[in-house]
Short mmCIF file of C-alpha atoms and ligand atoms in Angstrom, two decimals:
data_model
loop_
_atom_site.label_atom_id
_atom_site.label_comp_id
_atom_site.label_asym_id
_atom_site.label_seq_id
_atom_site.Cartn_x
_atom_site.Cartn_y
_atom_site.Cartn_z
CA UNK W 5 -6.49 -14.61 9.44
CA UNK W 6 -8.53 -11.46 10.03
CA UNK W 7 -7.54 -8.85 7.53
CA UNK W 8 -8.57 -5.18 8.25
CA UNK W 9 -6.53 -3.18 5.72
CA UNK W 10 -6.82 -3.77 1.96
CA UNK W 11 -5.39 -2.15 -1.14
CA UNK W 12 -7.15 0.94 -2.48
CA UNK W 13 -9.71 0.38 -5.26
CA UNK W 14 -7.43 2.17 -7.71
CA UNK W 15 -4.68 -0.32 -6.89
CA UNK W 16 -6.99 -3.24 -7.41
CA UNK W 17 -8.05 -1.77 -10.78
CA UNK W 18 -4.45 -1.20 -11.85
CA UNK W 19 -3.54 -4.69 -10.83
CA UNK W 20 -6.51 -6.21 -12.64
CA UNK W 21 -5.73 -4.23 -15.77
CA UNK W 22 -2.13 -5.61 -15.72
CA UNK W 23 -0.72 -2.05 -15.55
CA UNK W 24 0.81 -2.27 -12.06
CA UNK W 25 4.61 -2.18 -11.76
CA UNK W 26 6.25 -5.50 -11.05
CA UNK W 27 7.21 -4.81 -7.44
CA UNK W 28 3.68 -3.64 -6.62
CA UNK W 29 2.15 -6.61 -8.44
CA UNK W 30 4.22 -8.91 -6.30
CA UNK W 31 2.86 -7.39 -3.09
CA UNK W 32 -0.63 -7.39 -4.50
CA UNK W 33 -0.58 -11.03 -5.63
CA UNK W 34 0.80 -12.04 -2.29
CA UNK W 35 -2.06 -10.28 -0.49
CA UNK W 36 -4.55 -11.87 -2.91
CA UNK W 37 -3.58 -15.38 -1.77
CA UNK W 38 -4.43 -14.39 1.82
CA UNK W 39 -7.51 -12.29 1.29
CA UNK W 40 -10.90 -13.75 0.08
CA UNK W 41 -12.41 -10.30 0.14
CA UNK W 42 -10.01 -8.89 -2.45
CA UNK W 43 -10.26 -12.09 -4.43
CA UNK W 44 -14.02 -11.44 -4.66
CA UNK W 45 -13.52 -7.87 -5.62
CA UNK W 46 -11.23 -8.90 -8.45
CA UNK W 47 -13.62 -11.58 -9.54
CA UNK W 48 -16.32 -8.88 -9.75
CA UNK W 49 -14.05 -6.72 -11.89
CA UNK W 50 -13.48 -9.67 -14.13
CA UNK W 51 -17.23 -10.19 -14.41
CA UNK W 52 -17.60 -6.64 -15.65
CA UNK W 53 -14.88 -7.14 -18.15
CA UNK W 54 -11.99 -5.17 -16.65
CA UNK W 55 -10.09 -7.88 -14.82
CA UNK W 56 -8.11 -10.92 -15.77
CA UNK W 57 -7.58 -12.60 -12.41
CA UNK W 58 -5.72 -15.53 -13.94
CA UNK W 59 -3.25 -13.16 -15.41
CA UNK W 60 -2.66 -11.55 -12.08
CA UNK W 61 -2.17 -14.85 -10.38
CA UNK W 62 0.46 -15.69 -13.02
CA UNK W 63 2.23 -12.35 -12.90
CA UNK W 64 5.98 -12.98 -12.73
CA UNK W 65 7.29 -11.28 -9.64
CA UNK W 66 11.00 -11.47 -10.26
CA UNK W 67 11.74 -13.03 -13.56
CA UNK W 68 14.42 -15.67 -13.33
CA UNK W 69 16.81 -13.48 -11.43
CA UNK W 70 18.43 -15.16 -8.47
CA UNK W 71 17.80 -13.76 -5.11
CA UNK W 72 20.51 -11.23 -4.41
CA UNK W 73 23.16 -12.52 -2.05
CA UNK W 74 23.61 -10.06 0.71
CA UNK W 75 26.01 -10.25 3.56
CA UNK W 76 24.48 -11.55 6.78
CA UNK W 77 23.95 -8.83 9.32
CA UNK W 78 25.97 -8.46 12.40
CA UNK W 79 23.91 -9.71 15.28
CA UNK W 80 24.91 -6.85 17.52
CA UNK W 81 22.71 -6.30 20.56
CA UNK W 82 19.49 -5.86 18.60
CA UNK W 83 16.42 -7.49 20.06
CA UNK W 84 15.63 -10.75 18.19
CA UNK W 85 12.68 -11.02 15.80
CA UNK W 86 10.84 -14.34 15.78
CA UNK W 87 11.91 -16.56 12.90
CA UNK W 88 9.57 -16.34 9.92
CA UNK W 89 7.86 -19.66 9.30
CA UNK W 90 7.05 -20.96 5.80
CA UNK W 91 3.32 -20.75 6.41
CA UNK W 92 3.65 -16.97 6.72
CA UNK W 93 4.99 -16.66 3.18
CA UNK W 94 2.36 -16.27 0.49
CA UNK W 95 2.81 -18.67 -2.36
CA UNK W 96 3.82 -16.02 -5.03
CA UNK W 97 6.59 -14.92 -2.69
CA UNK W 98 7.75 -18.46 -2.06
CA UNK W 99 8.48 -18.62 -5.77
CA UNK W 100 10.94 -15.72 -5.35
CA UNK W 101 12.53 -16.26 -1.96
CA UNK W 102 11.97 -19.99 -1.62
CA UNK W 103 10.56 -21.73 1.40
CA UNK W 104 13.76 -22.12 3.41
CA UNK W 105 13.44 -18.97 5.39
CA UNK W 106 16.54 -19.68 7.39
CA UNK W 107 18.45 -19.19 4.14
CA UNK W 108 17.40 -15.54 3.77
CA UNK W 109 20.36 -13.23 4.09
CA UNK W 110 19.34 -10.17 6.09
CA UNK W 111 21.38 -6.98 5.85
CA UNK W 112 21.26 -4.74 8.84
CA UNK W 113 20.46 -1.15 7.86
CA UNK W 114 20.24 0.34 11.36
CA UNK W 115 19.94 -1.01 14.92
CA UNK W 116 16.91 -3.28 14.97
CA UNK W 117 16.16 -2.95 11.25
CA UNK W 118 17.14 -5.39 8.52
CA UNK W 119 16.32 -5.65 4.84
CA UNK W 120 16.57 -8.16 2.04
CA UNK W 121 16.30 -6.73 -1.45
CA UNK W 122 14.44 -8.97 -3.92
CA UNK W 123 15.71 -8.61 -7.50
CA UNK W 124 13.28 -7.63 -10.24
CA UNK W 125 13.51 -7.92 -13.98
CA UNK W 126 15.83 -5.44 -15.68
CA UNK W 127 13.09 -3.20 -17.00
CA UNK W 128 11.14 -3.09 -13.74
CA UNK W 129 10.45 0.25 -12.10
CA UNK W 130 10.71 0.54 -8.32
CA UNK W 131 12.05 -1.65 -5.57
CA UNK W 132 10.86 -4.76 -3.74
CA UNK W 133 12.25 -5.69 -0.33
CA UNK W 134 11.63 -7.56 2.85
CA UNK W 135 12.02 -5.44 5.94
CA UNK W 136 12.40 -6.94 9.47
CA UNK W 137 12.00 -4.69 12.47
CA UNK W 138 12.77 -5.76 16.01
CA UNK W 139 10.10 -5.56 18.70
CA UNK W 140 9.39 -1.92 19.72
CA UNK W 141 11.74 -0.42 17.10
CA UNK W 142 10.63 2.35 14.77
CA UNK W 143 11.72 3.52 11.35
CA UNK W 144 12.67 7.17 11.22
CA UNK W 145 9.90 9.51 10.15
CA UNK W 146 9.80 9.70 6.33
CA UNK W 147 7.73 10.66 3.38
CA UNK W 148 7.93 9.19 -0.15
CA UNK W 149 8.79 10.42 -3.57
CA UNK W 150 6.42 7.82 -4.91
CA UNK W 151 3.80 5.40 -3.59
CA UNK W 152 4.46 2.57 -1.16
CA UNK W 153 2.63 -0.75 -0.90
CA UNK W 154 3.31 -2.87 2.21
CA UNK W 155 2.10 -6.29 3.15
CA UNK W 156 2.63 -7.51 6.76
CA UNK W 157 3.88 -11.07 6.75
CA UNK W 158 4.43 -11.58 10.44
CA UNK W 159 3.95 -9.56 13.61
CA UNK W 160 2.47 -6.10 13.40
CA UNK W 161 3.25 -2.40 13.28
CA UNK W 162 1.44 0.89 13.78
CA UNK W 163 1.84 4.40 12.43
CA UNK W 164 -0.31 7.51 12.00
CA UNK W 165 -2.42 5.70 9.40
CA UNK W 166 -3.37 2.65 11.45
CA UNK W 167 -2.47 -0.63 13.04
CA UNK W 168 -1.41 -3.30 10.64
CA UNK W 169 -1.26 -7.07 11.36
CA UNK W 170 -0.28 -10.12 9.30
CA UNK W 171 -2.17 -10.10 5.98
CA UNK W 172 -2.90 -6.35 6.11
CA UNK W 173 -1.86 -4.04 3.33
CA UNK W 174 -0.86 -0.38 3.74
CA UNK W 175 -1.43 1.32 0.40
CA UNK W 176 0.16 4.79 0.78
CA UNK W 177 0.24 7.64 -1.63
CA UNK W 178 3.37 9.75 -1.98
CA UNK W 179 2.13 12.59 0.24
CA UNK W 180 1.86 10.46 3.37
CA UNK W 181 4.55 10.96 6.09
CA UNK W 182 4.90 8.30 8.77
CA UNK W 183 7.13 6.62 11.31
CA UNK W 184 6.13 2.94 11.48
CA UNK W 185 6.68 1.31 14.91
CA UNK W 186 6.97 -2.48 15.27
CA UNK W 187 4.85 -4.40 17.73
CA UNK W 188 6.53 -4.42 21.10
CA UNK W 189 6.26 -8.19 21.51
CA UNK W 190 6.50 -9.66 18.00
CA UNK W 191 8.32 -7.02 15.93
CA UNK W 192 7.35 -7.27 12.25
CA UNK W 193 8.41 -8.58 8.92
CA UNK W 194 6.93 -6.90 5.84
CA UNK W 195 7.10 -7.12 2.04
CA UNK W 196 7.34 -3.56 0.68
CA UNK W 197 7.16 -2.17 -2.79
CA UNK W 198 8.25 1.46 -3.49
CA UNK W 199 8.58 3.43 -6.73
CA UNK W 200 10.66 6.26 -5.28
CA UNK W 201 13.21 6.86 -2.59
CA UNK W 202 12.06 7.34 0.95
CA UNK W 203 12.42 10.95 2.11
CA UNK W 204 13.65 11.01 5.72
CA UNK W 205 12.92 14.02 7.84
CA UNK W 206 15.95 13.95 10.12
CA UNK W 207 19.36 15.00 8.96
CA UNK W 208 21.00 11.96 10.55
CA UNK W 209 18.69 9.56 8.64
CA UNK W 210 19.28 11.45 5.37
CA UNK W 211 23.05 11.19 5.75
CA UNK W 212 22.79 7.52 6.60
CA UNK W 213 20.36 6.69 3.73
CA UNK W 214 22.86 6.13 0.90
CA UNK W 215 24.82 3.67 3.05
CA UNK W 216 21.72 1.81 4.14
CA UNK W 217 20.50 1.46 0.58
CA UNK W 218 16.88 2.38 1.36
ZN1 ZN V 308 -7.71 -7.64 0.74
#
């Protein structure tokens, strides 16, 4: 796996110091299992006394909460996204969603876009979810009221900040506005942590947002 996009140094520091919110730590620890480069960086931090890599690896990502049962989406006429295979799921995430990917209940939030919300511990700040986007589909242009950390699990997407493939992380600050567009052949499935609501630009998307739960 060739990884081109990594978390920002500040995020690595926060993660190594154990101060990263649970949802973000889940994305980070999932990326770590795929990325020797970031593993080395964390090992270096540990060597200079600011990291505890073992602690990060053991960070609980969802407590003992069961995976939220969501209604299966209507199939509609949306283009299919290739089934996610177990090998695409980093080990920390397998502990949360299991390895039987066919058992995941996707909820359709708009044509060609599905989500699966992953429950966090009661005191956790932010949200953690899987998002699946059909080939060639885009999310409406939006900004963020907080930061957003995304790990591509399968397929790819591109936006104004770059082209992200499986294993890549997009570590976005709150001031970034983007409209991610899924790969035209493969679509994409991503693990996304957010600590604030998305801020959609279009009126239609803003009206729809409370119903979509994003
Ligand atoms: Zn990395």
